[in-house]
Backbone as ProteinMPNN parsed JSONL, in Angstrom:
{"seq_chain_A": "MGLLDDIASAEPFRVADGVVARSVDGERVAFAVVELEPAAVVPEHSHDNEQLGLVLSGSVSFRLGDDTRELAAGGTWRIPPNMPHEVHAGPEGAVVVDVFAPPREDWAALERIGGHTPRWP", "coords_chain_A": {"N_chain_A": [[28.169, -26.4, -130.833], [31.27, -24.89, -131.897], [33.997, -25.359, -134.042], [36.305, -24.95, -132.545], [36.137, -24.286, -129.195], [34.882, -23.762, -125.774], [34.271, -26.057, -123.103], [32.495, -25.237, -121.121], [30.816, -23.569, -122.451], [28.976, -25.149, -123.529], [25.618, -26.281, -123.589], [24.33, -27.493, -120.61], [22.786, -30.811, -119.394], [20.492, -33.069, -117.899], [21.258, -36.26, -117.092], [20.524, -38.074, -115.355], [18.969, -38.394, -111.913], [20.901, -35.955, -110.071], [23.086, -36.163, -111.749], [24.689, -34.336, -114.52], [25.519, -33.46, -117.715], [27.801, -32.067, -120.366], [28.054, -32.002, -123.525], [30.119, -32.682, -126.396], [29.751, -33.095, -129.765], [30.853, -35.081, -132.468], [30.61, -35.943, -136.036], [31.144, -38.807, -136.128], [31.894, -39.493, -133.586], [31.541, -38.634, -129.991], [32.326, -36.794, -127.067], [31.601, -36.286, -123.401], [31.641, -34.283, -120.597], [30.96, -35.404, -117.467], [29.104, -34.632, -114.336], [28.659, -35.932, -111.369], [26.883, -35.919, -108.538], [27.381, -36.458, -104.778], [26.846, -39.721, -104.239], [25.079, -40.035, -106.297], [23.319, -41.898, -108.657], [23.448, -43.61, -111.722], [21.233, -45.349, -113.423], [21.038, -48.973, -114.277], [21.563, -49.319, -117.702], [21.769, -49.846, -121.272], [23.215, -49.365, -124.257], [23.618, -48.919, -127.903], [25.958, -47.574, -128.581], [29.729, -47.731, -128.367], [31.539, -47.277, -125.56], [33.95, -45.175, -123.956], [35.721, -44.268, -121.04], [36.883, -41.804, -118.338], [37.878, -41.209, -114.991], [38.204, -37.958, -113.848], [37.998, -36.593, -111.373], [37.27, -37.426, -107.948], [35.149, -40.395, -107.161], [33.697, -43.383, -108.49], [31.652, -46.163, -108.427], [31.504, -48.816, -110.57], [29.722, -50.677, -112.557], [29.852, -53.357, -114.937], [28.221, -55.572, -116.764], [28.462, -58.311, -115.016], [30.761, -57.605, -113.271], [32.011, -55.386, -110.836], [33.653, -52.449, -109.913], [35.53, -50.348, -107.939], [36.409, -47.132, -108.945], [38.871, -44.417, -108.933], [40.23, -40.941, -109.325], [41.825, -41.124, -112.544], [40.861, -43.801, -113.151], [39.647, -45.905, -115.706], [37.215, -46.898, -118.285], [35.99, -49.456, -120.413], [33.375, -50.062, -122.636], [31.714, -52.249, -124.25], [29.294, -52.051, -127.199], [25.885, -52.404, -126.234], [26.148, -53.668, -123.682], [25.237, -54.296, -120.49], [25.215, -51.824, -117.948], [26.097, -49.769, -114.875], [26.306, -46.994, -112.68], [27.532, -45.716, -109.453], [28.045, -42.934, -107.814], [30.749, -41.779, -105.615], [31.321, -40.916, -102.229], [31.985, -38.186, -102.405], [31.158, -37.418, -104.758], [31.655, -37.177, -108.266], [33.802, -36.388, -111.322], [33.755, -37.078, -114.557], [34.797, -38.084, -117.829], [33.225, -39.147, -120.717], [33.354, -41.146, -123.68], [31.566, -41.655, -126.782], [30.929, -43.757, -129.506], [28.936, -44.477, -132.093], [28.008, -40.98, -131.751], [25.801, -40.29, -128.981], [22.493, -40.367, -129.871], [20.061, -40.317, -128.581], [20.54, -38.597, -126.376], [19.761, -36.122, -127.168], [17.258, -35.621, -126.538], [17.102, -35.025, -123.841], [16.418, -33.367, -120.682], [17.395, -29.826, -120.846], [19.222, -28.023, -118.831], [19.588, -24.738, -117.127], [22.034, -22.41, -115.88], [23.933, -23.829, -114.578], [26.846, -24.179, -112.988], [30.099, -25.356, -114.146], [31.853, -28.027, -112.344], [34.509, -28.713, -112.893], [38.133, -27.615, -113.081]], "CA_chain_A": [[29.336, -25.83, -130.612], [32.001, -24.64, -132.994], [35.226, -26.188, -134.229], [37.077, -24.729, -131.386], [35.141, -23.751, -128.056], [35.006, -24.29, -124.322], [33.125, -26.988, -122.813], [31.656, -24.53, -120.203], [29.74, -22.941, -123.105], [28.0, -26.258, -124.027], [24.411, -26.366, -122.633], [24.299, -28.738, -119.639], [21.594, -31.488, -119.53], [20.371, -33.897, -116.986], [21.358, -37.535, -117.632], [19.754, -38.775, -114.167], [18.86, -37.37, -110.859], [22.157, -35.856, -109.667], [24.003, -36.165, -112.881], [24.644, -33.511, -115.267], [26.711, -33.582, -118.49], [27.989, -31.183, -121.366], [28.858, -32.87, -124.707], [30.749, -32.189, -127.849], [29.175, -34.228, -130.702], [31.164, -34.949, -133.905], [29.878, -36.79, -136.919], [31.257, -40.225, -135.667], [32.308, -39.884, -132.084], [31.322, -37.627, -129.049], [32.566, -36.921, -125.563], [30.797, -35.58, -122.535], [31.987, -34.003, -119.041], [29.76, -35.572, -116.624], [29.343, -34.569, -113.068], [27.868, -36.757, -110.623], [26.638, -35.35, -107.116], [27.633, -37.525, -103.963], [25.922, -40.786, -104.099], [24.222, -40.223, -107.456], [23.224, -43.13, -109.523], [23.248, -43.664, -113.351], [20.71, -46.68, -113.422], [21.445, -49.858, -115.302], [21.285, -49.489, -118.949], [22.75, -50.313, -122.119], [23.11, -48.586, -125.582], [24.488, -49.365, -128.97], [27.293, -46.997, -128.723], [30.809, -48.193, -127.639], [31.765, -46.191, -124.662], [35.26, -45.204, -123.248], [35.568, -43.208, -120.051], [38.003, -41.722, -117.405], [37.579, -40.395, -113.827], [38.981, -36.952, -113.646], [37.964, -36.419, -110.006], [36.253, -38.122, -107.123], [35.139, -41.75, -107.304], [32.598, -44.13, -108.88], [31.592, -47.74, -108.427], [31.15, -48.899, -111.9], [29.321, -52.284, -112.721], [29.738, -53.631, -116.296], [27.617, -56.802, -116.537], [28.68, -58.764, -113.554], [31.922, -57.083, -112.755], [31.961, -54.127, -110.257], [34.796, -52.116, -109.437], [35.698, -48.981, -107.491], [37.486, -46.354, -109.652], [39.208, -43.186, -108.456], [40.975, -40.362, -110.526], [42.78, -42.106, -113.406], [40.352, -44.964, -113.332], [39.057, -45.932, -116.89], [36.388, -47.92, -118.603], [35.747, -49.669, -121.979], [32.013, -50.713, -122.454], [31.263, -52.599, -125.833], [28.052, -51.939, -127.55], [24.841, -53.076, -125.651], [26.627, -54.243, -122.29], [24.229, -53.47, -119.312], [26.191, -50.941, -117.011], [25.3, -48.836, -113.773], [27.285, -46.097, -111.847], [27.186, -45.169, -108.434], [29.118, -41.848, -107.469], [31.32, -41.916, -104.209], [30.762, -39.931, -101.16], [32.536, -36.639, -102.62], [30.792, -37.3, -106.242], [32.651, -37.465, -109.364], [33.496, -35.595, -112.594], [34.235, -37.947, -115.433], [34.573, -37.896, -119.192], [32.917, -40.254, -121.445], [33.322, -40.847, -125.078], [30.874, -42.404, -127.326], [30.927, -43.834, -130.999], [28.777, -43.112, -132.553], [27.223, -39.976, -130.767], [24.436, -40.509, -128.397], [21.358, -39.534, -130.368], [19.096, -40.297, -127.49], [20.967, -37.612, -125.584], [19.165, -34.965, -127.688], [15.9, -35.336, -125.992], [17.136, -35.164, -122.469], [16.173, -31.984, -120.235], [18.391, -28.981, -120.758], [19.157, -26.899, -117.562], [20.33, -23.47, -117.19], [22.435, -21.888, -114.712], [24.664, -24.929, -113.805], [28.307, -23.829, -112.98], [30.666, -26.562, -114.183], [32.77, -28.158, -111.255], [36.024, -28.923, -113.164], [38.809, -26.526, -113.181]], "C_chain_A": [[30.261, -25.678, -131.782], [33.091, -25.573, -133.13], [36.163, -26.085, -133.074], [36.187, -23.944, -130.335], [35.715, -24.094, -126.731], [33.959, -24.977, -123.761], [32.026, -26.33, -122.014], [30.569, -23.954, -120.941], [28.748, -24.009, -123.633], [26.626, -26.158, -122.961], [24.129, -27.559, -121.781], [22.924, -29.52, -119.733], [21.706, -32.503, -118.364], [20.267, -35.359, -117.482], [20.521, -38.422, -116.452], [19.767, -37.862, -112.944], [20.474, -37.144, -110.371], [23.245, -35.884, -110.585], [23.661, -35.449, -114.091], [25.782, -33.562, -116.265], [26.639, -32.383, -119.459], [28.693, -31.876, -122.361], [29.262, -31.999, -125.771], [30.477, -33.264, -128.673], [30.009, -33.926, -132.141], [30.24, -35.804, -134.767], [29.859, -38.368, -136.582], [31.608, -40.381, -134.115], [31.786, -38.434, -131.242], [31.825, -37.776, -127.699], [31.683, -35.996, -124.727], [31.717, -35.459, -121.28], [30.834, -34.203, -118.507], [30.176, -35.345, -114.927], [28.406, -35.068, -112.396], [27.905, -36.287, -109.033], [27.041, -36.694, -106.201], [26.478, -38.556, -103.948], [24.777, -40.816, -105.084], [24.222, -41.405, -108.166], [22.724, -43.013, -110.954], [22.493, -45.043, -113.328], [21.188, -47.735, -114.461], [20.817, -49.65, -116.548], [22.187, -50.013, -119.9], [22.363, -49.439, -123.343], [23.882, -49.085, -126.684], [25.719, -48.695, -129.322], [28.463, -47.642, -127.796], [30.976, -46.859, -126.841], [33.145, -46.377, -124.011], [34.98, -44.208, -122.107], [36.793, -43.188, -119.058], [37.425, -40.774, -116.405], [38.598, -39.27, -113.639], [39.132, -36.662, -112.1], [36.902, -37.265, -109.317], [36.356, -39.614, -107.349], [33.911, -42.172, -107.838], [32.653, -45.624, -108.523], [30.894, -48.014, -109.639], [30.829, -50.467, -112.14], [29.125, -52.334, -114.291], [29.103, -55.185, -116.185], [27.692, -57.338, -115.103], [29.862, -58.359, -112.858], [31.819, -55.436, -112.127], [33.229, -53.703, -109.757], [34.785, -50.479, -108.973], [36.814, -48.18, -108.246], [37.517, -44.876, -109.126], [39.666, -42.312, -109.75], [41.936, -41.189, -111.257], [42.051, -43.455, -113.83], [39.691, -45.012, -114.837], [38.096, -47.163, -117.239], [36.327, -48.075, -120.279], [34.458, -50.369, -121.965], [31.732, -51.084, -123.971], [29.707, -52.27, -126.011], [26.942, -52.938, -126.804], [25.102, -53.95, -124.413], [25.732, -53.287, -121.291], [25.369, -52.9, -118.542], [25.374, -50.028, -116.051], [26.484, -48.199, -113.117], [26.811, -45.689, -110.6], [28.329, -44.328, -107.968], [29.551, -42.109, -106.152], [30.845, -40.978, -103.482], [31.078, -38.558, -101.33], [31.849, -36.5, -104.061], [31.95, -37.648, -107.15], [32.619, -36.701, -110.516], [34.295, -36.649, -113.375], [34.165, -37.521, -116.969], [34.232, -39.214, -119.807], [32.814, -40.051, -122.916], [32.493, -41.855, -125.826], [30.942, -42.619, -128.905], [30.058, -44.928, -131.261], [28.103, -42.201, -131.342], [26.001, -40.607, -130.143], [23.182, -39.778, -128.677], [20.192, -39.301, -129.225], [19.316, -39.02, -126.555], [20.188, -36.328, -125.819], [17.715, -34.505, -127.056], [15.999, -35.193, -124.369], [17.01, -33.716, -121.836], [17.25, -31.273, -120.065], [18.327, -28.176, -119.409], [20.131, -25.823, -117.638], [20.944, -23.168, -115.814], [23.351, -22.884, -113.81], [26.168, -24.402, -114.137], [29.217, -25.069, -113.166], [31.603, -26.712, -112.798], [34.067, -28.573, -111.49], [36.718, -27.74, -113.34], [38.807, -25.788, -114.612]], "O_chain_A": [[30.0, -26.409, -132.737], [33.143, -26.55, -132.383], [36.761, -27.083, -132.672], [35.547, -22.968, -130.728], [36.818, -24.617, -126.577], [32.802, -24.577, -123.887], [30.851, -26.684, -122.111], [29.483, -23.776, -120.389], [27.709, -23.622, -124.167], [26.708, -25.986, -121.744], [23.695, -28.584, -122.306], [21.949, -28.89, -120.142], [22.803, -32.786, -117.883], [19.326, -35.693, -118.201], [19.917, -39.438, -116.797], [20.397, -36.806, -112.89], [21.217, -38.123, -110.311], [24.367, -35.613, -110.155], [22.636, -35.709, -114.72], [26.93, -33.69, -115.838], [25.617, -31.697, -119.473], [29.82, -32.326, -122.151], [28.855, -30.861, -126.002], [30.923, -34.37, -128.368], [29.907, -32.889, -132.797], [29.226, -36.32, -134.295], [28.861, -39.078, -136.705], [31.544, -41.485, -133.574], [31.672, -37.347, -131.81], [31.753, -38.887, -127.175], [31.09, -35.051, -125.247], [32.458, -36.384, -120.947], [29.818, -33.562, -118.772], [31.206, -35.741, -114.381], [27.251, -34.759, -112.688], [28.964, -36.325, -108.406], [27.046, -37.815, -106.711], [25.32, -38.24, -103.676], [23.728, -41.425, -104.875], [25.315, -41.962, -108.265], [21.711, -42.388, -111.267], [23.262, -45.994, -113.195], [21.726, -47.322, -115.488], [19.593, -49.765, -116.604], [23.236, -50.562, -119.562], [21.276, -48.863, -123.387], [24.887, -49.728, -126.382], [26.464, -49.115, -130.207], [28.217, -48.024, -126.652], [30.691, -45.725, -127.225], [33.513, -47.469, -123.579], [34.072, -43.386, -122.227], [37.555, -44.14, -118.89], [36.708, -39.813, -116.685], [39.749, -39.552, -113.307], [40.248, -36.51, -111.604], [35.901, -37.722, -109.869], [37.429, -40.119, -107.677], [32.967, -41.393, -107.707], [33.734, -46.188, -108.354], [29.776, -47.533, -109.822], [31.66, -51.346, -111.91], [28.393, -51.536, -114.877], [29.669, -55.941, -115.396], [27.058, -56.849, -114.168], [29.978, -58.822, -111.723], [31.59, -54.462, -112.844], [33.927, -54.533, -109.174], [34.159, -49.589, -109.549], [37.994, -48.526, -108.177], [36.502, -44.214, -108.913], [39.565, -42.715, -110.909], [42.77, -41.881, -110.674], [42.528, -44.156, -114.722], [39.14, -43.953, -115.138], [38.149, -48.231, -116.628], [36.523, -47.215, -121.138], [34.416, -51.355, -121.23], [31.545, -50.197, -124.803], [28.963, -52.236, -125.031], [27.133, -54.154, -126.802], [24.338, -54.877, -124.142], [25.571, -52.067, -121.281], [26.438, -53.509, -118.511], [24.249, -49.603, -116.31], [27.55, -48.805, -113.01], [25.651, -45.279, -110.566], [29.432, -44.825, -107.74], [28.738, -42.698, -105.44], [30.006, -40.194, -103.926], [30.585, -37.723, -100.573], [31.987, -35.391, -104.578], [32.965, -38.268, -106.83], [31.52, -36.269, -110.863], [35.365, -37.072, -112.938], [33.429, -36.578, -117.262], [34.822, -40.251, -119.502], [32.313, -39.039, -123.407], [32.712, -43.021, -125.498], [31.012, -41.594, -129.583], [30.24, -46.071, -130.842], [27.758, -42.639, -130.244], [25.28, -41.377, -130.776], [22.781, -38.824, -128.01], [19.567, -38.252, -129.071], [18.347, -38.47, -126.032], [19.957, -35.54, -124.902], [17.205, -33.385, -127.077], [14.968, -35.256, -123.699], [17.526, -32.82, -122.503], [18.137, -31.698, -119.325], [17.241, -27.731, -119.036], [21.265, -25.933, -118.106], [20.456, -23.598, -114.768], [23.48, -22.772, -112.591], [26.602, -24.237, -115.277], [29.099, -25.905, -112.269], [32.039, -25.713, -112.226], [34.813, -28.812, -110.54], [36.078, -26.766, -113.736], [39.437, -24.741, -114.767]]}, "name": "protein", "num_of_chains": 1, "seq": "MGLLDDIASAEPFRVADGVVARSVDGERVAFAVVELEPAAVVPEHSHDNEQLGLVLSGSVSFRLGDDTRELAAGGTWRIPPNMPHEVHAGPEGAVVVDVFAPPREDWAALERIGGHTPRWP"}
């Protein structure tokens, strides 16, 4: 992507079954708009990246370590590096923004998908 662009022009990729993201990567930080279908699950995982996030629409059940919370639009999270976490989308699905520092290098290998129309305004 260029210095100024539209997120809809970013190539979508599959993070997990029913979970599609588009990312904007800088040198030291990245963000992604992530769409979760109803009841989609991002299985437990951890990574070296610090992660911040915000629910734009819908809801998710977010587990960080041993703490689980239901988050709706406006809900946020802060995940320290290497903390196990898992996400379950609510019955209407969700659209969230995730911010990573440093950028997620492992996402470069994920399956790219075409023809996916963004769900956000």
